[in-house]
Amino acid sequence: MGRPTQWLSLLLFLLLPGPLPVAGMEDAAFPHLGESSQPPPRACPPRCSCPRVDTVDCDGLDLRVFPDNITRAAQHLSLQNNQLQELPYNELSRLSGLRTLNLHNNLISSEGLPDEAFESLTQLQHIYVAHNKLSVAPQFLPRSLRVADLAANQVMEIFPLTFGEKPALRSVYLHNNQLSNAGLPPDAFRGSEAVTTLSLSNNRFSYLPPSLPPSLERLHLQNNLISKVPRGALSRQTQLRELYLQHNQLTDSGLDATTFSKLHSLEYLDLSHNQLTTVPAGLPRTLAILHLGRNRIRQVEAARLHGARGLRYLLLQHNQLGTSGLPAGALRPLRGLHTLHLYGNGLDRVPLALPRRLRALVLPHNHVATLGARDLAATPGLMELNLAYNRLTSARVHHRAFRRLRTLRSLDLAGNQLTRLPMGLPTGLHTLRLQRNQLRMLEPEPLTGLDQLQELSLAHNRLRVGDIGPGTWHELQALQVRHRLVSHTLPRASPSPCLHCHIPNILVSWS
């Protein structure tokens, strides 16, 4: 009887419920009745998305009212592409942790932006209010700001603390507004000594504003009404690398020998579309690209270029150089010049004594009628030569004109009056453009050795299939006609039986 009693006692022990739980001994990780193991949902404004606890994206929802239930934890708020007309201070002031505020492309006016709107956003780093209807800039932006974009508004006035006293500010975009010199105070950037990019293009400045940040690396002032750069206005910008002054009203008297002389880091200077008649003096040695196109320059003087010995690209297209505006040796100081653009200057010949290291010479739409045996001898390293739309005839292109151009890869002679292919073409050519001439025949001799040719353009000449001499394509075995009147491949050695088929457009290239 003893053993069954023991088994029965053990069974009863296993079946009986355990001791009652003692207060404070519950498993905190275990969900209680009515509770979920998932974290509570984050608050997010209706129709917006909140991919992270610190990000609220309400882009393009046609909102007309500022959302009123944005989490205080938000650091990045996008409200771009809506219909907002104002920013309520009480809602914005709650979001003291904001780092990015994007209000791009709304209808916000200066009246809808309270003076104190941003005073509580002490951590704000990026603000985007471009494409709105602001007539004046905010009087105060946070000291923590790094990037401010107020472009494409109607801003006429900036205040001292809009961008001043911002030690971390790097980039300011104010292009496409209605700013004049009167609307930009002298102390607009006082205390903001780290600004590297400033865009003031497409405004109404009549002279280059003084007291700009000395830390600038890029300054955009194109498309204004600037007629002068005051003396000393750029004397502190020693780190400036890019200066854009195109499409203004600059004249020779609006610049002096010191205007650019202190810009010891300048690499790119765009003065195109102004009213200059000479190359500016005092250009810095560091300058690599000088754009002077669409001015009224009549003379290029070597003395003006002595300081810019590091120049690599000189763009002088659409000026008034004529027959004497670029005398022999005028560009000799530019020993490292890579590209020279002289499009549309009325030149009657290729300029003499060009820099020996020149790689690209662009001379279309001039009056060049002759190409002598030594006209290109000074530039044996040319890789691109463009003489399109000049007045060249076959009789006045010397058969040794291209003899020394052993590295030439692209030759453009389109739009001239050539009746036959030039002789002595460089064997390394990849591209040869001869469209819109008066070519009446193709002979094999000028094409001999052009086994690297990739494109041969002969459109709009007077060629017929019967005018292609036997053996013309023998040196160009891999060429194939890509655009042609007929569907067959151009004959390799002998002309097609269709002797009278007109070929209006031949573009030959590697297959």
Short mmCIF file of C-alpha atoms in Angstrom, two decimals:
data_model
loop_
_atom_site.label_atom_id
_atom_site.label_comp_id
_atom_site.label_asym_id
_atom_site.label_seq_id
_atom_site.Cartn_x
_atom_site.Cartn_y
_atom_site.Cartn_z
CA MET A 1 0.00 0.00 0.00
CA GLY A 2 2.90 2.34 0.60
CA ARG A 3 4.17 2.58 -3.01
CA PRO A 4 0.75 3.39 -4.69
CA THR A 5 0.24 6.07 -2.06
CA GLN A 6 3.58 7.63 -3.01
CA TRP A 7 2.70 7.65 -6.73
CA LEU A 8 -0.68 9.22 -5.99
CA SER A 9 0.96 11.98 -3.93
CA LEU A 10 3.41 12.76 -6.77
CA LEU A 11 0.60 12.92 -9.34
CA LEU A 12 -1.42 15.30 -7.16
CA PHE A 13 1.66 17.53 -6.72
CA LEU A 14 2.16 17.83 -10.50
CA LEU A 15 -1.51 18.59 -11.15
CA LEU A 16 -2.01 21.18 -8.45
CA PRO A 17 -1.60 24.91 -9.52
CA GLY A 18 1.62 26.65 -8.51
CA PRO A 19 1.86 29.28 -5.80
CA LEU A 20 0.04 32.54 -6.33
CA PRO A 21 2.22 35.29 -7.87
CA VAL A 22 3.66 37.83 -5.49
CA ALA A 23 3.32 41.49 -6.28
CA GLY A 24 6.41 42.83 -8.01
CA MET A 25 7.46 39.47 -9.41
CA GLU A 26 5.74 39.73 -12.86
CA ASP A 27 7.88 39.33 -16.01
CA ALA A 28 8.02 42.85 -17.34
CA ALA A 29 8.89 41.63 -20.84
CA PHE A 30 5.84 39.44 -21.08
CA PRO A 31 2.70 41.12 -22.50
CA HIS A 32 -0.23 41.37 -20.16
CA LEU A 33 -3.84 40.92 -21.10
CA GLY A 34 -4.99 43.62 -23.53
CA GLU A 35 -1.44 44.72 -24.40
CA SER A 36 0.48 44.26 -27.69
CA SER A 37 4.11 43.25 -28.10
CA GLN A 38 4.46 45.85 -30.96
CA PRO A 39 5.64 49.41 -30.16
CA PRO A 40 2.92 52.06 -30.22
CA PRO A 41 2.43 53.66 -33.65
CA ARG A 42 4.21 56.97 -34.26
CA ALA A 43 2.09 60.06 -34.73
CA CYS A 44 2.15 61.17 -38.37
CA PRO A 45 0.01 63.85 -40.07
CA PRO A 46 -2.72 62.47 -42.34
CA ARG A 47 -1.52 61.53 -45.86
CA CYS A 48 2.09 62.31 -44.94
CA SER A 49 4.75 59.65 -44.58
CA CYS A 50 7.06 59.21 -41.61
CA PRO A 51 9.71 56.66 -42.58
CA ARG A 52 11.70 57.37 -39.42
CA VAL A 53 10.87 58.80 -36.05
CA ASP A 54 12.72 62.04 -36.95
CA THR A 55 11.40 62.46 -40.52
CA VAL A 56 8.05 63.84 -41.73
CA ASP A 57 7.42 64.01 -45.48
CA CYS A 58 4.33 65.92 -46.67
CA ASP A 59 5.59 66.61 -50.20
CA GLY A 60 3.03 67.38 -52.92
CA LEU A 61 -0.20 66.89 -50.98
CA ASP A 62 -1.84 70.18 -51.98
CA LEU A 63 -1.87 71.24 -48.34
CA ARG A 64 -3.27 74.67 -47.63
CA VAL A 65 -2.81 74.57 -43.85
CA PHE A 66 0.32 73.75 -41.87
CA PRO A 67 -0.13 70.25 -40.30
CA ASP A 68 -0.92 70.53 -36.58
CA ASN A 69 0.15 67.12 -35.31
CA ILE A 70 3.81 66.89 -36.31
CA THR A 71 5.85 65.04 -33.72
CA ARG A 72 8.16 67.11 -31.56
CA ALA A 73 10.89 64.58 -32.37
CA ALA A 74 10.96 65.66 -36.02
CA GLN A 75 14.37 66.73 -37.31
CA HIS A 76 13.58 66.73 -41.04
CA LEU A 77 10.32 68.22 -42.29
CA SER A 78 9.39 68.47 -45.98
CA LEU A 79 6.37 70.55 -46.98
CA GLN A 80 7.47 71.34 -50.52
CA ASN A 81 5.09 71.47 -53.48
CA ASN A 82 1.99 72.45 -51.54
CA GLN A 83 -0.30 75.48 -51.34
CA LEU A 84 0.80 76.90 -47.98
CA GLN A 85 0.43 80.66 -47.63
CA GLU A 86 1.69 81.14 -44.08
CA LEU A 87 3.64 79.51 -41.27
CA PRO A 88 1.88 79.58 -37.88
CA TYR A 89 4.36 80.50 -35.17
CA ASN A 90 2.73 78.35 -32.50
CA GLU A 91 3.10 75.19 -34.61
CA LEU A 92 6.62 75.90 -35.82
CA SER A 93 7.88 76.86 -32.37
CA ARG A 94 7.09 73.35 -31.05
CA LEU A 95 9.58 71.80 -33.49
CA SER A 96 12.73 73.00 -31.76
CA GLY A 97 14.71 69.94 -32.92
CA LEU A 98 14.31 70.63 -36.63
CA ARG A 99 17.50 70.42 -38.66
CA THR A 100 15.98 70.55 -42.16
CA LEU A 101 12.91 72.55 -43.19
CA ASN A 102 11.85 72.31 -46.82
CA LEU A 103 9.16 74.79 -47.90
CA HIS A 104 10.13 74.88 -51.57
CA ASN A 105 7.38 75.75 -54.06
CA ASN A 106 4.52 77.03 -51.93
CA LEU A 107 2.65 80.35 -51.80
CA ILE A 108 4.24 81.76 -48.67
CA SER A 109 4.41 85.55 -48.59
CA SER A 110 6.40 87.78 -46.26
CA GLU A 111 3.13 88.63 -44.53
CA GLY A 112 2.59 84.94 -43.85
CA LEU A 113 6.03 84.56 -42.27
CA PRO A 114 6.18 86.10 -38.75
CA ASP A 115 9.40 87.86 -37.76
CA GLU A 116 9.86 85.41 -34.90
CA ALA A 117 8.99 82.35 -37.04
CA PHE A 118 12.41 80.70 -36.74
CA GLU A 119 13.67 81.98 -33.40
CA SER A 120 12.94 78.71 -31.57
CA LEU A 121 14.58 76.52 -34.24
CA THR A 122 17.99 76.68 -32.65
CA GLN A 123 19.27 73.53 -34.38
CA LEU A 124 18.11 74.33 -37.91
CA GLN A 125 20.85 73.71 -40.49
CA HIS A 126 19.09 73.68 -43.86
CA ILE A 127 16.19 75.88 -44.92
CA TYR A 128 14.65 75.82 -48.39
CA VAL A 129 12.09 78.53 -49.18
CA ALA A 130 12.72 78.87 -52.92
CA HIS A 131 9.82 79.42 -55.32
CA ASN A 132 7.50 81.22 -52.93
CA LYS A 133 6.23 84.81 -52.81
CA LEU A 134 8.55 86.47 -50.32
CA SER A 135 9.10 90.19 -50.93
CA VAL A 136 11.62 90.59 -48.11
CA ALA A 137 13.87 88.01 -46.50
CA PRO A 138 13.19 86.80 -42.95
CA GLN A 139 14.67 89.29 -40.48
CA PHE A 140 16.18 86.50 -38.43
CA LEU A 141 17.43 83.04 -39.29
CA PRO A 142 18.99 80.69 -36.70
CA ARG A 143 22.68 80.93 -35.91
CA SER A 144 23.06 77.19 -36.57
CA LEU A 145 22.22 77.55 -40.28
CA ARG A 146 24.45 75.95 -42.93
CA VAL A 147 22.42 76.25 -46.16
CA ALA A 148 19.78 78.88 -47.00
CA ASP A 149 17.85 78.80 -50.27
CA LEU A 150 15.56 81.78 -50.93
CA ALA A 151 15.85 81.70 -54.73
CA ALA A 152 13.00 82.48 -57.12
CA ASN A 153 10.98 84.73 -54.84
CA GLN A 154 10.42 88.46 -55.13
CA VAL A 155 12.91 89.45 -52.44
CA MET A 156 13.91 93.11 -52.52
CA GLU A 157 15.56 93.42 -49.11
CA ILE A 158 17.95 91.48 -46.87
CA PHE A 159 18.46 92.27 -43.17
CA PRO A 160 21.67 92.15 -41.11
CA LEU A 161 20.62 89.02 -39.20
CA THR A 162 19.13 87.22 -42.17
CA PHE A 163 22.55 85.80 -43.01
CA GLY A 164 24.80 87.66 -40.58
CA GLU A 165 26.27 86.08 -37.44
CA LYS A 166 26.06 82.54 -38.84
CA PRO A 167 29.47 80.98 -38.26
CA ALA A 168 28.45 77.65 -39.81
CA LEU A 169 26.76 79.11 -42.94
CA ARG A 170 28.22 77.63 -46.12
CA SER A 171 25.81 78.26 -49.01
CA VAL A 172 23.33 81.08 -49.77
CA TYR A 173 21.07 81.03 -52.82
CA LEU A 174 19.31 84.29 -53.70
CA HIS A 175 19.13 84.08 -57.49
CA ASN A 176 16.01 85.02 -59.42
CA ASN A 177 14.82 87.73 -57.05
CA GLN A 178 14.54 91.53 -57.28
CA LEU A 179 17.53 92.51 -55.17
CA SER A 180 19.36 95.74 -55.89
CA ASN A 181 22.42 97.20 -54.16
CA ALA A 182 20.13 99.15 -51.85
CA GLY A 183 18.53 95.93 -50.63
CA LEU A 184 21.78 94.29 -49.53
CA PRO A 185 23.23 96.02 -46.44
CA PRO A 186 27.00 96.35 -46.03
CA ASP A 187 26.90 94.08 -42.98
CA ALA A 188 24.73 91.41 -44.60
CA PHE A 189 27.38 88.74 -44.01
CA ARG A 190 29.17 90.11 -40.96
CA GLY A 191 30.06 87.24 -38.63
CA SER A 192 29.49 84.65 -41.37
CA GLU A 193 33.06 83.95 -42.35
CA ALA A 194 32.57 80.42 -43.72
CA VAL A 195 30.29 81.10 -46.72
CA THR A 196 31.78 79.41 -49.81
CA THR A 197 28.89 79.67 -52.30
CA LEU A 198 26.81 82.79 -52.94
CA SER A 199 24.33 83.00 -55.81
CA LEU A 200 23.01 86.49 -56.64
CA SER A 201 22.33 85.96 -60.33
CA ASN A 202 19.22 87.26 -62.07
CA ASN A 203 18.70 90.25 -59.81
CA ARG A 204 19.05 94.03 -60.26
CA PHE A 205 22.54 94.87 -59.01
CA SER A 206 24.17 97.77 -60.82
CA TYR A 207 27.63 97.22 -59.33
CA LEU A 208 29.36 94.33 -57.63
CA PRO A 209 28.35 94.45 -53.95
CA PRO A 210 31.21 95.24 -51.55
CA SER A 211 31.71 93.53 -48.19
CA LEU A 212 31.10 90.02 -49.50
CA PRO A 213 32.41 87.13 -47.38
CA PRO A 214 36.18 86.68 -47.78
CA SER A 215 35.70 82.90 -47.65
CA LEU A 216 33.83 82.76 -50.97
CA GLU A 217 34.86 80.10 -53.48
CA ARG A 218 31.96 80.50 -55.96
CA LEU A 219 30.22 83.80 -56.71
CA HIS A 220 27.33 83.99 -59.18
CA LEU A 221 26.38 87.48 -60.38
CA GLN A 222 25.35 86.76 -63.96
CA ASN A 223 22.26 88.34 -65.48
CA ASN A 224 22.28 91.56 -63.50
CA LEU A 225 22.77 95.18 -64.53
CA ILE A 226 26.37 95.46 -63.34
CA SER A 227 28.37 98.14 -65.15
CA LYS A 228 31.34 98.34 -62.78
CA VAL A 229 33.29 96.55 -60.09
CA PRO A 230 34.24 99.12 -57.42
CA ARG A 231 37.92 99.31 -56.62
CA GLY A 232 38.76 96.88 -53.83
CA ALA A 233 35.40 95.08 -53.98
CA LEU A 234 37.21 91.76 -54.59
CA SER A 235 40.39 92.46 -52.67
CA ARG A 236 39.59 90.09 -49.77
CA GLN A 237 38.26 87.14 -51.77
CA THR A 238 41.58 85.35 -52.05
CA GLN A 239 39.90 81.92 -51.97
CA LEU A 240 37.51 82.66 -54.85
CA ARG A 241 37.77 79.98 -57.54
CA GLU A 242 34.77 80.70 -59.78
CA LEU A 243 33.39 84.13 -60.71
CA TYR A 244 30.37 84.45 -62.99
CA LEU A 245 29.74 87.97 -64.38
CA GLN A 246 28.25 87.15 -67.79
CA HIS A 247 25.19 88.91 -69.16
CA ASN A 248 25.83 92.25 -67.48
CA GLN A 249 26.74 95.74 -68.74
CA LEU A 250 30.44 95.83 -67.94
CA THR A 251 32.62 98.22 -69.94
CA ASP A 252 36.38 98.77 -69.92
CA SER A 253 35.96 101.72 -67.57
CA GLY A 254 34.06 99.54 -65.10
CA LEU A 255 37.19 97.46 -64.48
CA ASP A 256 40.76 98.40 -63.60
CA ALA A 257 44.11 96.67 -63.29
CA THR A 258 43.40 95.69 -59.67
CA THR A 259 39.89 94.28 -60.14
CA PHE A 260 41.02 90.65 -60.40
CA SER A 261 44.65 90.92 -59.29
CA LYS A 262 44.03 89.81 -55.68
CA LEU A 263 42.10 86.69 -56.65
CA HIS A 264 45.00 84.33 -56.10
CA SER A 265 42.86 81.18 -56.33
CA LEU A 266 40.68 82.14 -59.32
CA GLU A 267 40.36 79.39 -61.93
CA TYR A 268 37.20 80.30 -63.86
CA LEU A 269 36.16 83.79 -64.97
CA ASP A 270 33.11 84.36 -67.17
CA LEU A 271 32.79 87.88 -68.61
CA SER A 272 30.85 86.92 -71.72
CA HIS A 273 27.88 88.94 -72.99
CA ASN A 274 29.16 92.31 -71.76
CA GLN A 275 30.45 95.44 -73.53
CA LEU A 276 34.22 95.07 -73.20
CA THR A 277 36.45 96.22 -76.06
CA THR A 278 39.75 94.88 -74.62
CA VAL A 279 40.91 91.93 -72.56
CA PRO A 280 40.90 92.95 -68.86
CA ALA A 281 44.25 93.70 -67.24
CA GLY A 282 45.56 92.19 -64.02
CA LEU A 283 44.38 88.63 -64.62
CA PRO A 284 45.75 86.19 -62.01
CA ARG A 285 48.26 83.46 -62.80
CA THR A 286 45.90 80.75 -61.48
CA LEU A 287 43.21 81.44 -64.10
CA ALA A 288 42.49 78.36 -66.23
CA ILE A 289 39.31 79.34 -68.12
CA LEU A 290 38.57 82.85 -69.41
CA HIS A 291 35.25 83.37 -71.20
CA LEU A 292 35.10 86.65 -73.16
CA GLY A 293 32.62 85.66 -75.84
CA ARG A 294 29.94 88.06 -77.09
CA ASN A 295 31.72 91.29 -76.20
CA ARG A 296 33.06 94.03 -78.50
CA ILE A 297 36.74 93.17 -78.28
CA ARG A 298 38.71 94.60 -81.20
CA GLN A 299 42.26 93.97 -80.01
CA VAL A 300 44.08 91.32 -77.97
CA GLU A 301 47.30 92.63 -76.46
CA ALA A 302 50.02 90.29 -75.25
CA ALA A 303 50.75 92.59 -72.30
CA ARG A 304 47.27 91.97 -70.91
CA LEU A 305 47.85 88.23 -70.83
CA HIS A 306 51.25 88.10 -69.19
CA GLY A 307 49.79 87.55 -65.75
CA ALA A 308 47.51 84.73 -66.89
CA ARG A 309 50.23 82.35 -67.97
CA GLY A 310 48.34 79.37 -66.57
CA LEU A 311 45.37 79.90 -68.91
CA ARG A 312 44.13 76.70 -70.56
CA TYR A 313 40.92 77.79 -72.28
CA LEU A 314 40.42 81.17 -73.96
CA LEU A 315 36.96 81.80 -75.42
CA LEU A 316 36.74 84.86 -77.69
CA GLN A 317 33.85 83.91 -79.95
CA HIS A 318 31.59 86.59 -81.43
CA ASN A 319 33.81 89.61 -80.92
CA GLN A 320 35.13 92.13 -83.45
CA LEU A 321 38.76 91.13 -83.94
CA GLY A 322 38.63 91.49 -87.73
CA THR A 323 41.80 91.30 -89.78
CA SER A 324 44.18 92.91 -87.27
CA GLY A 325 42.73 92.30 -83.82
CA LEU A 326 44.88 89.24 -83.09
CA PRO A 327 48.41 90.09 -84.22
CA ALA A 328 51.13 87.46 -84.50
CA GLY A 329 52.42 86.46 -81.09
CA ALA A 330 49.61 88.11 -79.14
CA LEU A 331 48.88 84.80 -77.38
CA ARG A 332 52.52 83.79 -76.97
CA PRO A 333 52.48 84.35 -73.17
CA LEU A 334 49.89 81.57 -72.87
CA ARG A 335 52.31 78.70 -73.23
CA GLY A 336 49.95 76.14 -71.73
CA LEU A 337 46.87 77.15 -73.74
CA HIS A 338 44.82 74.08 -74.66
CA THR A 339 41.75 75.50 -76.46
CA LEU A 340 41.22 78.73 -78.40
CA HIS A 341 37.70 79.68 -79.55
CA LEU A 342 37.52 82.41 -82.20
CA TYR A 343 34.10 81.69 -83.72
CA GLY A 344 32.57 84.58 -85.65
CA ASN A 345 35.27 87.28 -85.49
CA GLY A 346 35.73 88.27 -89.14
CA LEU A 347 39.27 86.81 -89.26
CA ASP A 348 40.66 86.51 -92.79
CA ARG A 349 43.41 84.02 -91.93
CA VAL A 350 44.53 81.62 -89.24
CA PRO A 351 46.29 83.62 -86.50
CA LEU A 352 50.07 83.27 -86.62
CA ALA A 353 52.49 82.29 -83.85
CA LEU A 354 49.88 80.55 -81.70
CA PRO A 355 51.02 78.74 -78.53
CA ARG A 356 52.85 75.57 -79.47
CA ARG A 357 50.93 73.33 -77.04
CA LEU A 358 47.52 74.29 -78.40
CA ARG A 359 45.25 71.24 -78.75
CA ALA A 360 42.00 72.71 -80.10
CA LEU A 361 41.62 75.63 -82.52
CA VAL A 362 38.01 76.61 -83.21
CA LEU A 363 37.61 79.11 -86.07
CA PRO A 364 34.20 78.58 -87.72
CA HIS A 365 32.16 81.38 -89.26
CA ASN A 366 35.07 83.65 -90.12
CA HIS A 367 36.41 84.88 -93.47
CA VAL A 368 39.45 82.61 -93.80
CA ALA A 369 40.07 82.12 -97.52
CA THR A 370 43.64 80.79 -97.57
CA LEU A 371 45.49 78.01 -95.77
CA GLY A 372 49.20 78.24 -96.44
CA ALA A 373 51.91 75.64 -96.03
CA ARG A 374 53.12 77.09 -92.71
CA ASP A 375 49.94 78.61 -91.27
CA LEU A 376 49.55 75.70 -88.85
CA ALA A 377 53.24 74.88 -88.43
CA ALA A 378 53.46 76.51 -85.01
CA THR A 379 50.86 74.15 -83.50
CA PRO A 380 52.01 70.59 -84.26
CA GLY A 381 50.10 69.19 -81.27
CA LEU A 382 46.62 70.15 -82.52
CA MET A 383 44.03 67.43 -82.01
CA GLU A 384 40.97 69.41 -83.14
CA LEU A 385 40.81 71.97 -85.95
CA ASN A 386 37.52 73.59 -86.88
CA LEU A 387 37.51 75.80 -89.98
CA ALA A 388 33.85 75.27 -90.86
CA TYR A 389 31.90 77.96 -92.69
CA ASN A 390 34.78 80.04 -93.91
CA ARG A 391 35.74 80.91 -97.50
CA LEU A 392 38.27 78.21 -98.28
CA THR A 393 38.63 77.01 -101.87
CA SER A 394 40.60 74.00 -103.04
CA ALA A 395 42.97 76.19 -105.03
CA ARG A 396 43.97 78.13 -101.87
CA VAL A 397 44.47 75.20 -99.51
CA HIS A 398 48.13 74.25 -99.79
CA HIS A 399 48.79 70.54 -100.20
CA ARG A 400 51.17 70.70 -97.21
CA ALA A 401 48.89 72.76 -94.95
CA PHE A 402 48.20 69.79 -92.64
CA ARG A 403 51.59 68.10 -92.98
CA ARG A 404 52.82 68.74 -89.43
CA LEU A 405 49.53 67.97 -87.65
CA ARG A 406 50.39 64.36 -86.88
CA THR A 407 48.20 64.21 -83.77
CA LEU A 408 45.09 65.73 -85.41
CA ARG A 409 41.98 63.66 -84.72
CA SER A 410 39.13 65.94 -85.84
CA LEU A 411 39.10 68.21 -88.89
CA ASP A 412 35.98 70.22 -89.73
CA LEU A 413 35.97 71.92 -93.14
CA ALA A 414 32.19 71.97 -93.60
CA GLY A 415 30.46 74.90 -95.26
CA ASN A 416 33.39 76.08 -97.40
CA GLN A 417 33.85 76.13 -101.19
CA LEU A 418 36.04 73.07 -101.67
CA THR A 419 35.64 71.19 -104.95
CA ARG A 420 37.91 68.26 -104.08
CA LEU A 421 39.30 66.53 -101.01
CA PRO A 422 42.34 68.27 -99.49
CA MET A 423 45.68 66.57 -99.95
CA GLY A 424 48.08 65.59 -97.20
CA LEU A 425 45.46 64.80 -94.57
CA PRO A 426 46.88 63.49 -91.25
CA THR A 427 46.72 59.71 -91.11
CA GLY A 428 45.50 59.71 -87.51
CA LEU A 429 42.19 61.43 -88.30
CA HIS A 430 39.09 59.98 -86.66
CA THR A 431 36.60 62.57 -87.94
CA LEU A 432 36.56 64.45 -91.25
CA ARG A 433 33.63 66.76 -91.96
CA LEU A 434 33.24 68.09 -95.50
CA GLN A 435 29.48 68.56 -95.78
CA ARG A 436 28.06 71.62 -97.53
CA ASN A 437 30.97 72.21 -99.87
CA GLN A 438 31.12 72.01 -103.67
CA LEU A 439 32.76 68.58 -103.94
CA ARG A 440 32.33 67.14 -107.45
CA MET A 441 34.57 64.09 -107.24
CA LEU A 442 36.15 61.66 -104.81
CA GLU A 443 39.60 60.33 -105.63
CA PRO A 444 41.56 57.65 -103.77
CA GLU A 445 44.80 59.56 -103.27
CA PRO A 446 43.61 62.04 -100.55
CA LEU A 447 42.19 59.13 -98.50
CA THR A 448 45.33 57.03 -98.60
CA GLY A 449 46.45 55.92 -95.15
CA LEU A 450 43.32 57.11 -93.31
CA ASP A 451 42.83 53.71 -91.71
CA GLN A 452 41.72 55.25 -88.36
CA LEU A 453 38.90 57.31 -89.83
CA GLN A 454 35.64 56.76 -87.96
CA GLU A 455 33.43 59.43 -89.53
CA LEU A 456 33.46 60.98 -92.98
CA SER A 457 30.67 63.51 -93.62
CA LEU A 458 30.02 64.42 -97.26
CA ALA A 459 26.39 65.54 -97.11
CA HIS A 460 25.08 68.33 -99.32
CA ASN A 461 27.79 68.37 -101.95
CA ARG A 462 27.54 67.83 -105.73
CA LEU A 463 28.62 64.20 -105.71
CA ARG A 464 27.06 61.50 -107.80
CA VAL A 465 27.92 57.84 -107.64
CA GLY A 466 29.66 58.10 -111.00
CA ASP A 467 31.99 60.76 -109.57
CA ILE A 468 33.59 58.30 -107.12
CA GLY A 469 36.85 57.14 -108.63
CA PRO A 470 37.96 53.50 -108.72
CA GLY A 471 39.87 52.55 -105.59
CA THR A 472 38.52 55.45 -103.55
CA TRP A 473 37.37 53.20 -100.71
CA HIS A 474 40.27 50.75 -100.93
CA GLU A 475 42.01 52.40 -97.97
CA LEU A 476 38.76 52.51 -95.99
CA GLN A 477 37.79 48.85 -96.11
CA ALA A 478 35.72 48.86 -92.90
CA LEU A 479 33.62 51.92 -93.70
CA GLN A 480 29.88 51.63 -94.09
CA VAL A 481 27.32 54.16 -95.28
CA ARG A 482 24.88 54.91 -92.46
CA HIS A 483 22.64 57.54 -94.12
CA ARG A 484 22.15 57.20 -97.85
CA LEU A 485 19.59 57.31 -100.61
CA VAL A 486 20.12 53.69 -101.62
CA SER A 487 20.07 50.67 -99.33
CA HIS A 488 23.22 48.88 -100.43
CA THR A 489 26.74 49.33 -99.05
CA LEU A 490 28.87 51.88 -100.87
CA PRO A 491 31.08 50.13 -103.45
CA ARG A 492 34.54 49.23 -102.21
CA ALA A 493 36.54 49.68 -105.43
CA SER A 494 34.42 50.49 -108.42
CA PRO A 495 31.41 52.78 -108.79
CA SER A 496 27.89 51.44 -108.79
CA PRO A 497 26.25 50.72 -112.14
CA CYS A 498 23.76 53.45 -111.21
CA LEU A 499 25.95 56.21 -112.61
CA HIS A 500 23.33 58.93 -112.38
CA CYS A 501 21.93 58.21 -108.87
CA HIS A 502 22.34 61.44 -106.85
CA ILE A 503 23.69 60.87 -103.31
CA PRO A 504 22.56 63.89 -101.23
CA ASN A 505 23.84 62.76 -97.85
CA ILE A 506 26.74 60.43 -97.21
CA LEU A 507 27.91 59.78 -93.67
CA VAL A 508 30.58 57.11 -93.57
CA SER A 509 31.65 55.47 -90.32
CA TRP A 510 33.18 52.34 -88.92
CA SER A 511 30.79 49.39 -88.85
#
